[in-house]
Short mmCIF file of C-alpha atoms in Angstrom, two decimals:
data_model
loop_
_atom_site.label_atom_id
_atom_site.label_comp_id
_atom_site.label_asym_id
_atom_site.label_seq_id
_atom_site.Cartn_x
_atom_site.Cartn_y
_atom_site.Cartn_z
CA UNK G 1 0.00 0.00 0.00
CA UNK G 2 2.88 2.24 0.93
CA UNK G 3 4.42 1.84 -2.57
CA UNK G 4 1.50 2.28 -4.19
CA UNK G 5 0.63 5.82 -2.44
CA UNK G 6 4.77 6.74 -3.28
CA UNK G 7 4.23 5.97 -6.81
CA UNK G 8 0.90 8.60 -7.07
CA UNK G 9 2.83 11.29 -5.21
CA UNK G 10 5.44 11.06 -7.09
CA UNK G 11 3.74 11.18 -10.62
CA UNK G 12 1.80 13.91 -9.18
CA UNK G 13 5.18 15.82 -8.55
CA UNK G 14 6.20 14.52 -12.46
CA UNK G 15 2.71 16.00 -14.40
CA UNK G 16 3.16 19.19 -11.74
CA UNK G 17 7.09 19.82 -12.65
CA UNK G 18 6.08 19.26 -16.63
CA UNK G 19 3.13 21.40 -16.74
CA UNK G 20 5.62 24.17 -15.18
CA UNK G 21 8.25 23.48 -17.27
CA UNK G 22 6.22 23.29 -20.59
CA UNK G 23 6.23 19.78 -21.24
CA UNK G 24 9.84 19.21 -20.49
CA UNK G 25 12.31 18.56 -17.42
CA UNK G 26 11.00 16.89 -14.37
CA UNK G 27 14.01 14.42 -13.85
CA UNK G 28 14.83 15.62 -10.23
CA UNK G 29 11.59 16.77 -8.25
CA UNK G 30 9.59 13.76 -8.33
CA UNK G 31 12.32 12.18 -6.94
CA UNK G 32 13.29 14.49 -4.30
CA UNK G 33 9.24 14.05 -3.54
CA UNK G 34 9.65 10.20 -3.03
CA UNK G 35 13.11 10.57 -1.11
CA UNK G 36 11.53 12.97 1.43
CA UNK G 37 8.21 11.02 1.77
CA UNK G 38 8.78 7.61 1.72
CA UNK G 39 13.13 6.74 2.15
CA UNK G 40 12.50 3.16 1.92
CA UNK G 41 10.79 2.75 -1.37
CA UNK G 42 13.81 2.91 -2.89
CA UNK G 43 15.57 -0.26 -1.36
CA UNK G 44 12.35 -1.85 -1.54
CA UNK G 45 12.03 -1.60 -5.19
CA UNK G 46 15.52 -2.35 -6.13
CA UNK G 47 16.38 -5.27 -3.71
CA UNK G 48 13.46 -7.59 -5.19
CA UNK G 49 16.05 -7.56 -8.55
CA UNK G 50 17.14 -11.39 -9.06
CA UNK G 51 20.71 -10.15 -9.90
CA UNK G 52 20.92 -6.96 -8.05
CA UNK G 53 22.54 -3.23 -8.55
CA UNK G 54 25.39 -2.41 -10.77
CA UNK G 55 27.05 0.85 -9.85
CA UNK G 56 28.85 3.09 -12.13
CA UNK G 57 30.93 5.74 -10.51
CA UNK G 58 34.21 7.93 -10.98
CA UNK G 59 34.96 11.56 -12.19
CA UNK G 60 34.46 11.33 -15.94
CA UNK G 61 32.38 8.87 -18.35
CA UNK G 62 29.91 7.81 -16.09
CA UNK G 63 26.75 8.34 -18.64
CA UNK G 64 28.39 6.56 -21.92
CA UNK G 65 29.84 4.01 -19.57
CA UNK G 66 26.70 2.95 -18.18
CA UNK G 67 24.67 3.14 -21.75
CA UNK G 68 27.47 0.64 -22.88
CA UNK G 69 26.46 -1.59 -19.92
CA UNK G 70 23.01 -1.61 -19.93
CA UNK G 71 23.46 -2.37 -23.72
CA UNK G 72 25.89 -5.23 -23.14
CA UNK G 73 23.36 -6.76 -20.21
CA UNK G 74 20.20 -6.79 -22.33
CA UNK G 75 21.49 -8.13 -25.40
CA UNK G 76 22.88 -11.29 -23.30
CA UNK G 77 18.91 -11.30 -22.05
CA UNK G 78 19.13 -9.38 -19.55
CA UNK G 79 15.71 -7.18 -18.78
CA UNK G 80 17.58 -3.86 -17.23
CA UNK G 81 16.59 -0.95 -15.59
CA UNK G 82 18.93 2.09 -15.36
CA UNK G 83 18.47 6.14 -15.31
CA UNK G 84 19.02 7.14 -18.95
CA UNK G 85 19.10 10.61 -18.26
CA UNK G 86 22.30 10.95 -16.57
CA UNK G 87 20.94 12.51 -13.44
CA UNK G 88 22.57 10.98 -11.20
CA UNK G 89 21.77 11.54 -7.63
CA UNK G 90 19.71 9.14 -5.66
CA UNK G 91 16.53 11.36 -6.33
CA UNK G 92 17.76 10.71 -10.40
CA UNK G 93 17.64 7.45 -9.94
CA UNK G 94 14.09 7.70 -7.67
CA UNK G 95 12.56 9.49 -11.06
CA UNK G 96 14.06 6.96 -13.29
CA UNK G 97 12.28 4.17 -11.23
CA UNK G 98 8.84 5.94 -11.71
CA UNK G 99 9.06 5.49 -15.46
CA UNK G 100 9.05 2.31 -14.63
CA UNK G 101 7.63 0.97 -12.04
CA UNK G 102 3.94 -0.73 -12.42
CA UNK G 103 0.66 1.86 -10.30
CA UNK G 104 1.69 -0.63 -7.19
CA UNK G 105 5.75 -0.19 -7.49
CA UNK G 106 6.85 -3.46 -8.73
CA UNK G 107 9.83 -3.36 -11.09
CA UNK G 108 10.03 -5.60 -14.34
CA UNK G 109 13.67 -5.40 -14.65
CA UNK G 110 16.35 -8.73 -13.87
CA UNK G 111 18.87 -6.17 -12.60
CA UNK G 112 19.68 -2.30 -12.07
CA UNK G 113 22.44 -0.58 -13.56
CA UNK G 114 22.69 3.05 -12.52
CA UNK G 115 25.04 5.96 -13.05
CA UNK G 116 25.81 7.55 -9.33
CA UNK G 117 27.69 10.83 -8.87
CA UNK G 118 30.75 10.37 -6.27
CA UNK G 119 29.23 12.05 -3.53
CA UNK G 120 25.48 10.15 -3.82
CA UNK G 121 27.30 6.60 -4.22
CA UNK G 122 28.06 6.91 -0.44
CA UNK G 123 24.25 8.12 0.02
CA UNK G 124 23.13 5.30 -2.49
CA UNK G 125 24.75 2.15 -0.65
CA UNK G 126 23.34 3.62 2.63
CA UNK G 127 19.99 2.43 1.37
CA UNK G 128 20.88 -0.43 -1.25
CA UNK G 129 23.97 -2.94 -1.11
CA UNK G 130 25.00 -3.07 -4.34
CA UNK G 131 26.39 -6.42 -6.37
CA UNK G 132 28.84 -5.04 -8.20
CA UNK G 133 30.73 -1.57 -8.87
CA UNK G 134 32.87 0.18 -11.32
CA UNK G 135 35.09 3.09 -10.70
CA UNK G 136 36.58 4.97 -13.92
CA UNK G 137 38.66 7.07 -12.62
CA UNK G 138 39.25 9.97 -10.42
CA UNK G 139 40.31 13.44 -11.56
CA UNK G 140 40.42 16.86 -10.43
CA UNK G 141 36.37 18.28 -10.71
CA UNK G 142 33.82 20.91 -8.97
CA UNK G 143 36.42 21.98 -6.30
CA UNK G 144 33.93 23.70 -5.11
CA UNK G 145 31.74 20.71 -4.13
CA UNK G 146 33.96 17.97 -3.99
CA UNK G 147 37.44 19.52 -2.52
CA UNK G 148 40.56 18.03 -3.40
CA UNK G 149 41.05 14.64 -5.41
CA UNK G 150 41.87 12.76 -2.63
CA UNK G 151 38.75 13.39 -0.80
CA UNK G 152 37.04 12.04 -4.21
CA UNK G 153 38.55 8.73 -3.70
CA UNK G 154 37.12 8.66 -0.42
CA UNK G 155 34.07 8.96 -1.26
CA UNK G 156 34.22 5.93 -3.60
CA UNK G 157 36.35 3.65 -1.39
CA UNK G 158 33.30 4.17 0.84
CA UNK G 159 30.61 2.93 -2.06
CA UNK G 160 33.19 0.18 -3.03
CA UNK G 161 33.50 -1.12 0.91
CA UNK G 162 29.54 -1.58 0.70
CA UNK G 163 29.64 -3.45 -2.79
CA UNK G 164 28.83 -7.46 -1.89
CA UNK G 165 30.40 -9.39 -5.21
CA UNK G 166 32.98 -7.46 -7.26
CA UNK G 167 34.25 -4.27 -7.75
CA UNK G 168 35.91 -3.02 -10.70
CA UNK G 169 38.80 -0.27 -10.96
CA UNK G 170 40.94 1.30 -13.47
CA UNK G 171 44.37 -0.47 -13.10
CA UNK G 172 46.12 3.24 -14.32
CA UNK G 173 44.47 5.18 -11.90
CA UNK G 174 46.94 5.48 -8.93
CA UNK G 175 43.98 6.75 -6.22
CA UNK G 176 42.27 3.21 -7.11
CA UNK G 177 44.76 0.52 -7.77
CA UNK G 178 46.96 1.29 -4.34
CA UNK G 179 46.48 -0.80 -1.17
CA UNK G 180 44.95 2.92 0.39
CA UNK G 181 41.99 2.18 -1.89
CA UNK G 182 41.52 -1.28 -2.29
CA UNK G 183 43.11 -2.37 1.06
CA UNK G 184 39.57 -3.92 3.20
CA UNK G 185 37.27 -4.48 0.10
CA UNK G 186 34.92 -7.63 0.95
CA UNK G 187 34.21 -7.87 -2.80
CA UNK G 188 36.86 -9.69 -5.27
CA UNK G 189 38.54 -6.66 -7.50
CA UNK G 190 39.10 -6.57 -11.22
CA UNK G 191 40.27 -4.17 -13.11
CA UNK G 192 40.64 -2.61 -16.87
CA UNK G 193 43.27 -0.47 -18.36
CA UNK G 194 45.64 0.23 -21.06
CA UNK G 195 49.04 -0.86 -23.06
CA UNK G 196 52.47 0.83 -22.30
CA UNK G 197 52.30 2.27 -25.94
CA UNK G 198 49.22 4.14 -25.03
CA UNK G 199 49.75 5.46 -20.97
CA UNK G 200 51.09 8.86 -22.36
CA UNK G 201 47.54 9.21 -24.11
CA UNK G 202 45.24 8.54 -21.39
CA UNK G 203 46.90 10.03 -18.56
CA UNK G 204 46.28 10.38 -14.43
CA UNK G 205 45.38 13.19 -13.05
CA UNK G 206 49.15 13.40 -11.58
CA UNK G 207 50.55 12.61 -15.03
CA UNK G 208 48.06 15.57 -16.28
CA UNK G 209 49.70 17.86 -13.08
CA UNK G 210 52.95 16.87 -14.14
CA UNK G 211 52.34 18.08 -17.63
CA UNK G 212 51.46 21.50 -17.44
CA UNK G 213 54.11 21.69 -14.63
CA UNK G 214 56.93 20.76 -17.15
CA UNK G 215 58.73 23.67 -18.49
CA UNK G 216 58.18 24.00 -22.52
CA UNK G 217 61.68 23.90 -23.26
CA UNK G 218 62.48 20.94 -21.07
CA UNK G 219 64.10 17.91 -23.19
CA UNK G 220 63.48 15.22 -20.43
CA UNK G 221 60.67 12.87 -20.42
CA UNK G 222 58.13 13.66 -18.17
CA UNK G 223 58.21 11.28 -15.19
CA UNK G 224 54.59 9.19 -15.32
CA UNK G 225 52.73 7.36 -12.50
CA UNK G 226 53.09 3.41 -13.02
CA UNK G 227 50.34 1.32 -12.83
CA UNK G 228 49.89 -1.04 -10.18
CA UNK G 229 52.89 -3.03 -10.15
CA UNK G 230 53.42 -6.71 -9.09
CA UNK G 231 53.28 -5.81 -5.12
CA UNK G 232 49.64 -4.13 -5.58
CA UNK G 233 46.25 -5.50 -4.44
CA UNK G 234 44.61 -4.74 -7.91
CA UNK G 235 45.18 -7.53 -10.17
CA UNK G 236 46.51 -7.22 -13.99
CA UNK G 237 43.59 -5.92 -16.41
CA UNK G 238 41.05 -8.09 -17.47
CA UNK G 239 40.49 -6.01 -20.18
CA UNK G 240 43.22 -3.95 -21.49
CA UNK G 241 43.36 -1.47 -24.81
CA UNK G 242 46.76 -2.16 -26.35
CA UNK G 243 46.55 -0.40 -29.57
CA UNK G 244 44.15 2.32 -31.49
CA UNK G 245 44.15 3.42 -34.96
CA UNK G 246 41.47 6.20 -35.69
CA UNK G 247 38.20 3.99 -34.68
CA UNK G 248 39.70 0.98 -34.77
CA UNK G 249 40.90 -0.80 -31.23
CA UNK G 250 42.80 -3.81 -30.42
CA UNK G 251 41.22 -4.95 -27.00
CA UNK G 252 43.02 -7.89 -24.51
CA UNK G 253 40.53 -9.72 -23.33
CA UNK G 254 41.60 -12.61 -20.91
CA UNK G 255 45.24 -12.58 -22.60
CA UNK G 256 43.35 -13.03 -26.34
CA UNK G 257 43.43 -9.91 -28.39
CA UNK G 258 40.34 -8.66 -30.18
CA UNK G 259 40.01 -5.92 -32.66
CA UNK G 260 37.01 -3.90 -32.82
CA UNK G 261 36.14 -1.06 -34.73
CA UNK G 262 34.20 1.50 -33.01
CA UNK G 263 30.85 3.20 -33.82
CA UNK G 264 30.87 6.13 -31.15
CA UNK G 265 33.45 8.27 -31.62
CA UNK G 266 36.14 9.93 -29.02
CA UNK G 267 39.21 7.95 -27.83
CA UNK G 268 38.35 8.55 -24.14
CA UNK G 269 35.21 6.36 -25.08
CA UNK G 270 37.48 3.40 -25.88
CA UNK G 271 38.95 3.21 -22.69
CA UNK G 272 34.78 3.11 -21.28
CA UNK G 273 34.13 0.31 -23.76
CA UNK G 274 36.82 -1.48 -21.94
CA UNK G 275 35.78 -0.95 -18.58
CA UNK G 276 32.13 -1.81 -19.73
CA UNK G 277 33.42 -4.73 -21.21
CA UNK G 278 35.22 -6.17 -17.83
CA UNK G 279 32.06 -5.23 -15.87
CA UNK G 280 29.88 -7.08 -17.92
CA UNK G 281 32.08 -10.00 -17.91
CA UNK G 282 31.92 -9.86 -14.26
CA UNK G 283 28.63 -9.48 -13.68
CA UNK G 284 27.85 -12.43 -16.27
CA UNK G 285 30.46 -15.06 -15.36
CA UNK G 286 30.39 -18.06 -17.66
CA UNK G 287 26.77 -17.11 -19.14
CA UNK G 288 28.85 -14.25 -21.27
CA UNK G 289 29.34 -14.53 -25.52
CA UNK G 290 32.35 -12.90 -25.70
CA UNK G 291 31.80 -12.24 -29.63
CA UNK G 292 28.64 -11.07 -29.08
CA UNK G 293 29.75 -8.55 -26.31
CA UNK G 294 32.57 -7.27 -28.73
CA UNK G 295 29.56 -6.83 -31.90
CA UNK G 296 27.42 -5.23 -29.26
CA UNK G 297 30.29 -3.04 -28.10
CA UNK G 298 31.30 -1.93 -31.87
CA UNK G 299 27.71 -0.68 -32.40
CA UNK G 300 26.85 1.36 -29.64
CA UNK G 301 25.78 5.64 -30.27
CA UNK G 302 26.87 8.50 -27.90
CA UNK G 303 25.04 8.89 -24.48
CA UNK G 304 23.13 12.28 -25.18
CA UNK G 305 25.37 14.94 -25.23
CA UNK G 306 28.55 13.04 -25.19
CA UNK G 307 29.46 13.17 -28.71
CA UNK G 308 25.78 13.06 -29.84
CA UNK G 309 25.55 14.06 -33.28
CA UNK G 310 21.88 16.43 -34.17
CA UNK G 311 21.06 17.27 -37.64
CA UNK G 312 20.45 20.62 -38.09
CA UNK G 313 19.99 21.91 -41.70
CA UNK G 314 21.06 19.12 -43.24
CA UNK G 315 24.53 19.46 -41.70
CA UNK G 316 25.54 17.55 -38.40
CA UNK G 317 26.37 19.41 -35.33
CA UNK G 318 28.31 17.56 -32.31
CA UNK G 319 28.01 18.20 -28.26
CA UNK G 320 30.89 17.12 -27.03
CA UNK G 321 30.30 17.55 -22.63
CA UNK G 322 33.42 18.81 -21.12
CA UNK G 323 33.32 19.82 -17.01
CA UNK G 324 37.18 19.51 -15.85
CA UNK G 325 40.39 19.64 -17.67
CA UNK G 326 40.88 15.78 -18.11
CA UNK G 327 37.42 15.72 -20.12
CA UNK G 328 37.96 18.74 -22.27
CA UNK G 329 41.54 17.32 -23.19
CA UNK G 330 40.60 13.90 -24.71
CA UNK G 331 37.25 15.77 -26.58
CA UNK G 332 40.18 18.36 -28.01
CA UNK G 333 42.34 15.50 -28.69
CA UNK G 334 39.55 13.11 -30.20
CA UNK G 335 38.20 16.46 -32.59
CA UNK G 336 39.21 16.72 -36.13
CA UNK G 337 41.20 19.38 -35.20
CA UNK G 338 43.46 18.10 -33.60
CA UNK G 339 44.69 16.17 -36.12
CA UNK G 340 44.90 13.33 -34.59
CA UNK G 341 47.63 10.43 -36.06
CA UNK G 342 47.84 7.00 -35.67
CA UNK G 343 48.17 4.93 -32.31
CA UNK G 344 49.87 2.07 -31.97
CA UNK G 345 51.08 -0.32 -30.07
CA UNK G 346 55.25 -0.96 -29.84
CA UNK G 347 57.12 -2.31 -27.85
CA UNK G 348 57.06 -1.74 -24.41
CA UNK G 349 58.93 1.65 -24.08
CA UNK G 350 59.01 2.73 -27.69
CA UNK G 351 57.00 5.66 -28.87
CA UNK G 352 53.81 5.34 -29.63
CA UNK G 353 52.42 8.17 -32.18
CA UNK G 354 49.55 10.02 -29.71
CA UNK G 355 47.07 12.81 -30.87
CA UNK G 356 49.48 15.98 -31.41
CA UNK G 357 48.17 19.35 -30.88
CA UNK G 358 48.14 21.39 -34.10
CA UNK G 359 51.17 23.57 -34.90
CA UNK G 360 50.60 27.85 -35.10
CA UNK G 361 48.42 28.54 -37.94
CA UNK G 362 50.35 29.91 -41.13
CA UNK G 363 49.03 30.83 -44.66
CA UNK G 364 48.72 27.31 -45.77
CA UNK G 365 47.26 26.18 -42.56
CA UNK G 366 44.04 28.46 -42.43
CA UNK G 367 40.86 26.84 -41.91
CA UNK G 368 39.37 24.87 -45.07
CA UNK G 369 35.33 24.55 -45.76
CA UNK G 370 35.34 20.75 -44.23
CA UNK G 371 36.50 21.99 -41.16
CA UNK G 372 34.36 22.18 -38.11
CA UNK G 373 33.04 25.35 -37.03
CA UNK G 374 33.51 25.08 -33.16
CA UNK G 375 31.50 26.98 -30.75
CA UNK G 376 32.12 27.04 -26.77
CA UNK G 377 29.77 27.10 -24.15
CA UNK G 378 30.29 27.89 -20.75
CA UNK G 379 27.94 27.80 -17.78
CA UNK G 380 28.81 27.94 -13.94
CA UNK G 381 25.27 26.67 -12.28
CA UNK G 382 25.68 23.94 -9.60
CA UNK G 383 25.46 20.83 -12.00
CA UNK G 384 28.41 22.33 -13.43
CA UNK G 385 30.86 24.01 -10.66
CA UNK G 386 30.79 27.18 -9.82
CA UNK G 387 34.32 27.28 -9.85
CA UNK G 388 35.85 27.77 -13.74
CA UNK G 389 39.26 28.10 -13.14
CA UNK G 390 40.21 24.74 -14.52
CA UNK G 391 39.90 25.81 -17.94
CA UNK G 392 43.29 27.56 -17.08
CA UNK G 393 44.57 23.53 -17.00
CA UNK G 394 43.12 23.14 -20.47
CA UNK G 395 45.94 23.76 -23.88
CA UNK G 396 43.66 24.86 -26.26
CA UNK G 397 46.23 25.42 -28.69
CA UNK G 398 44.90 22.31 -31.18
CA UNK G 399 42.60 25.55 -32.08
CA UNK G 400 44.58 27.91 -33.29
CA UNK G 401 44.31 26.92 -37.21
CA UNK G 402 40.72 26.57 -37.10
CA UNK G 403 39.73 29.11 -34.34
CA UNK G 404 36.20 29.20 -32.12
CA UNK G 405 33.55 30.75 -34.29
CA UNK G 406 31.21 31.09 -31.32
CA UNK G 407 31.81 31.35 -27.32
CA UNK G 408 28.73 31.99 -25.43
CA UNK G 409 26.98 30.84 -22.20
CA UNK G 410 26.95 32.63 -18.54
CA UNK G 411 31.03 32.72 -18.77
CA UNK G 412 31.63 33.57 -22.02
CA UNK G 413 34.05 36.63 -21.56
CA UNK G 414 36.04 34.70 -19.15
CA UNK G 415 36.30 31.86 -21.91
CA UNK G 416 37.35 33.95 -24.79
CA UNK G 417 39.73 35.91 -22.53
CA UNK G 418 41.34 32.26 -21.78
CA UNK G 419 41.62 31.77 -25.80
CA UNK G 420 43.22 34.53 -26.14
CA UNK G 421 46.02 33.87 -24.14
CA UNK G 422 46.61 30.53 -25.92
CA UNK G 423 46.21 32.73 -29.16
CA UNK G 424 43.57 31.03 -30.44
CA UNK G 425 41.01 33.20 -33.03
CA UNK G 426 37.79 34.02 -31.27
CA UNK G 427 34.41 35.02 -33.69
CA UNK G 428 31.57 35.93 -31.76
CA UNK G 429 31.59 36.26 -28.30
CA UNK G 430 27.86 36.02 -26.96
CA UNK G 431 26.44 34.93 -23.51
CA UNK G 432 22.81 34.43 -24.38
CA UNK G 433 23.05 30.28 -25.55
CA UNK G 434 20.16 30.47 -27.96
CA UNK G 435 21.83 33.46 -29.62
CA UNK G 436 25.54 32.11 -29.92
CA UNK G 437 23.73 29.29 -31.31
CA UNK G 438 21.57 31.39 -33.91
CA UNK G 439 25.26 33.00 -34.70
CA UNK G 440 26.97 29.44 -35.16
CA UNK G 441 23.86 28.05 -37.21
CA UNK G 442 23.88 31.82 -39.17
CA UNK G 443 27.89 30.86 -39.86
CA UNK G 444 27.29 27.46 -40.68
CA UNK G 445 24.70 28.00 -43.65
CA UNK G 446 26.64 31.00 -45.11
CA UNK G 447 30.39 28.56 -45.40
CA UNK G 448 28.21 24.79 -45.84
CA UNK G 449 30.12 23.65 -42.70
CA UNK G 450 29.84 21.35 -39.78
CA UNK G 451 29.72 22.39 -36.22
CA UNK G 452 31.14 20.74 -33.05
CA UNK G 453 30.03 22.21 -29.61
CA UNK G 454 32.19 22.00 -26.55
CA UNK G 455 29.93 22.54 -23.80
CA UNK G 456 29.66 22.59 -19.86
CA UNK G 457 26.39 20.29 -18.43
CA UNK G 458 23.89 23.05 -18.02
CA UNK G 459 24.89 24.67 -21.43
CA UNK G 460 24.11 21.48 -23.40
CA UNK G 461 21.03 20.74 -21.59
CA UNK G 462 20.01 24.06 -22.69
CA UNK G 463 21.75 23.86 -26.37
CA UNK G 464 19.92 20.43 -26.61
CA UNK G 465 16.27 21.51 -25.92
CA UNK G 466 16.97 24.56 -28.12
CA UNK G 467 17.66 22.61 -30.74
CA UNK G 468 15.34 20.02 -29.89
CA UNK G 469 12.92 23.34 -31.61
CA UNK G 470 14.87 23.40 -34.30
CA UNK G 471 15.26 19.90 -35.78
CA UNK G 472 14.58 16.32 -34.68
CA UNK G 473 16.34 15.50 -31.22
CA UNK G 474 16.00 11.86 -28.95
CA UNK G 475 13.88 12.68 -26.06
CA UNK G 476 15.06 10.91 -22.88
CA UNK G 477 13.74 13.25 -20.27
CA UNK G 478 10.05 11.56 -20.43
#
């Protein structure tokens, strides 16, 4: 009866928040709603699940990681819930489940999979024990909520002390493959990660701090964090991405490599097929196809937002989500623009050829019609951090030949003032978003050119349901 009472309050709260927001939104307040008025419907709904909770977790990825899984899970046969969206507190997850959920709350789902932001996770497991987790990665994010790194890793050592079966961390990562993280885990660990050729592509947030704190002129290799070595807790990589060649991958699976070429484009989202991968294989045991779960992998789109691509006028336009320097640097390095070369594998210690920024724009180098027109957007609200002074971490010199035809949103100035100093050609500088986005689209038309958006959380939710006037866009807030 309880459950049944939750349910009408909270799609009450749903038709209430629509019909205020026009027909849209609602992804949060019916959940807050059910979290204030009944705190056990959650655990009740989700702990009936035959094969429990999956948790997805870490500082970047979390949305296209958990697509990927979900995906995997229900094309082994797997009936799974999850929350789409991407809003990813426990009242996210609350809203998801009443999208769901039958008039008396029961749950036609075999198991949950569910994107959880660091700081819910702890507030998540409080409620539910879940089966398994994964943990991407941690990197430096929202200061201004989250404090320093370390305090990130806290907060999911916490939700991986409460997982029950297995949890799963990125072997690279040196705040989650150390004894200080994995030292008192109940659950068995496995992890995913990457080849020596490619370590000086996807770095650590201390290889990324080591970086910029290289002098320019300085001839000697930068010194990078190992992985765990033979003394750690956190076993060798089930999973591990040895070699990539524009969209192609070659993939260790169990010591047998696999090439795959990928659909969904970005070579940050290679590395979350791989960690989606070893989850699934977890979670699945001997029940998993391997070849299937490679096919499935190869075919999977962009999370909305994440490298979605939108048609509008007949040309494509791409929202690429960056929120912290990591993020923003593999979206530069993944773009056209940054005329990305070949990776591949070597020999332990040899060079491997890595996404090179572009050099100073001469003559011959100025922007040609099939290059992308970029535009910037920019928002400090709370689902963003308030606190923009990361994009001081950020080289945006891969930008200089083509320049930013647009930079708008609430911290536009500040943006093209951070340009400039990396001398990088700024257009239009415009905070209203549906305006810079008129001015992009205005652009666009006039030179028959593509578009790719870089854009903070808010910004793109805001892009997105601007151009979800303009032209045909997925609806996933329902």
């Amino acid at each position: 009866m309880r459950s049944r009472l939750t349910v009408a309050l909270g799609r009450t709260a749903r038709a209430l928040a629509r019909l205020r927001g026009g027909g849209s939104g609602g992804t949060a307040f019916p959940g807050l709603v059910m979290e204030r008025t009944d705190p056990g419907f959650l655990a009740r709904t989700l702990e009936r699940l035959p094969h429990g909770v999956v948790l997805v977790s870490g500082t970047n990825g979390k949305t296209t990681t958990t697509k990927m899984v979900v995906q995997l899970l229900r094309d082994q046969g797997l009936k799974v819930f999850t929350n789409r969206t991407g809003s990813n507190f426990v009242r996210g997850v609350l809203a998801a489940l009443l999208t769901e959920v039958d008039a008396v709350g029961r749950l036609d789902a075999d198991v949950a999979v569910l994107e959880l932001d660091e700081a819910h996770a702890v507030h998540f497991v409080h409620a539910v024990q879940p089966r398994a987790a994964l943990m991407l990665n941690v990197m430096r994010d929202q200061l201004d909520r989250f404090g320093e790194i370390d305090y990130t890793a806290s907060l999911l050592r916490k939700a991986a002390l409460a997982t029950r079966d297995v949890v799963v961390v990125n072997a690279d990562d040196p705040r989650l493959n150390g004894e200080r993280f994995l030292d008192g885990l109940t659950a068995r660990t496995a992890a995913f990660g990457v080849g020596p050729a490619l370590r000086s592509v996807f770095l650590s947030d201390d290889d990324l701090r080591a970086e910029q704190a290289a002098m320019p002129d300085d001839d000697a290799p930068i010194s990078r964090v190992s992985p765990a070595d033979a003394a750690s807790p956190c076993p060798p990589p089930r999973v591990r991405l040895v070699a990539l060649n524009g969209n192609k991958a070659t993939i260790e699976v169990d010591g047998a490599e696999h090439r795959v070429a990928f659909a969904i484009p970005g070579i940050h989202n290679v590395l979350n097929a791989c960690a989606a991968l070893t989850l699934a294989l977890e979670v699945l045991g001997e029940r998993a196809d391997l070849p299937r779960l490679l096919t499935t992998l190869s075919e999977i789109r962009p999370a909305f937002g994440r490298g979605e691509v939108i048609a509008l006028d007949g040309r494509p336009v791409q929202l690429a989500l960056v929120k912290n320097p990591a993020g923003f640097r593999m979206s530069l390095m993944s773009a056209p623009t940054a005329q990305v070369g070949t990776v591949d594998r070597g020999r332990p210690g040899d060079a491997a050829t890595a996404p090179a920024a572009s050099p100073t724009p001469t003559g011959a180098d100025a922007p040609s019609p099939a290059d992308e027109l970029i535009m910037v957007a920019i928002n400090d609200e709370y689902a963003d951090g308030r606190d923009m002074s990361w994009l001081w971490d950020v080289d945006f010199s891969s930008l200089k030949r083509t320049g930013v035809a647009v930079v708008t949103g609430v911290r536009a100035w500040d943006m093209a003032l951070r340009l400039r100093y990396d001398e990088v050609p700024v257009g239009v500088v415009e905070p209203d978003l549906e305006a810079g986005l008129d001015a992009l689209r205005e652009r666009a038309a006039a030179e028959d050119r593509p578009m790719r958006v870089y854009t903070t959380y808010t910004a793109m939710l805001a892009l997105r349901a601007r151009l979800g006037r303009l032209t045909k866009v997925e609806e996933v807030m329902k």
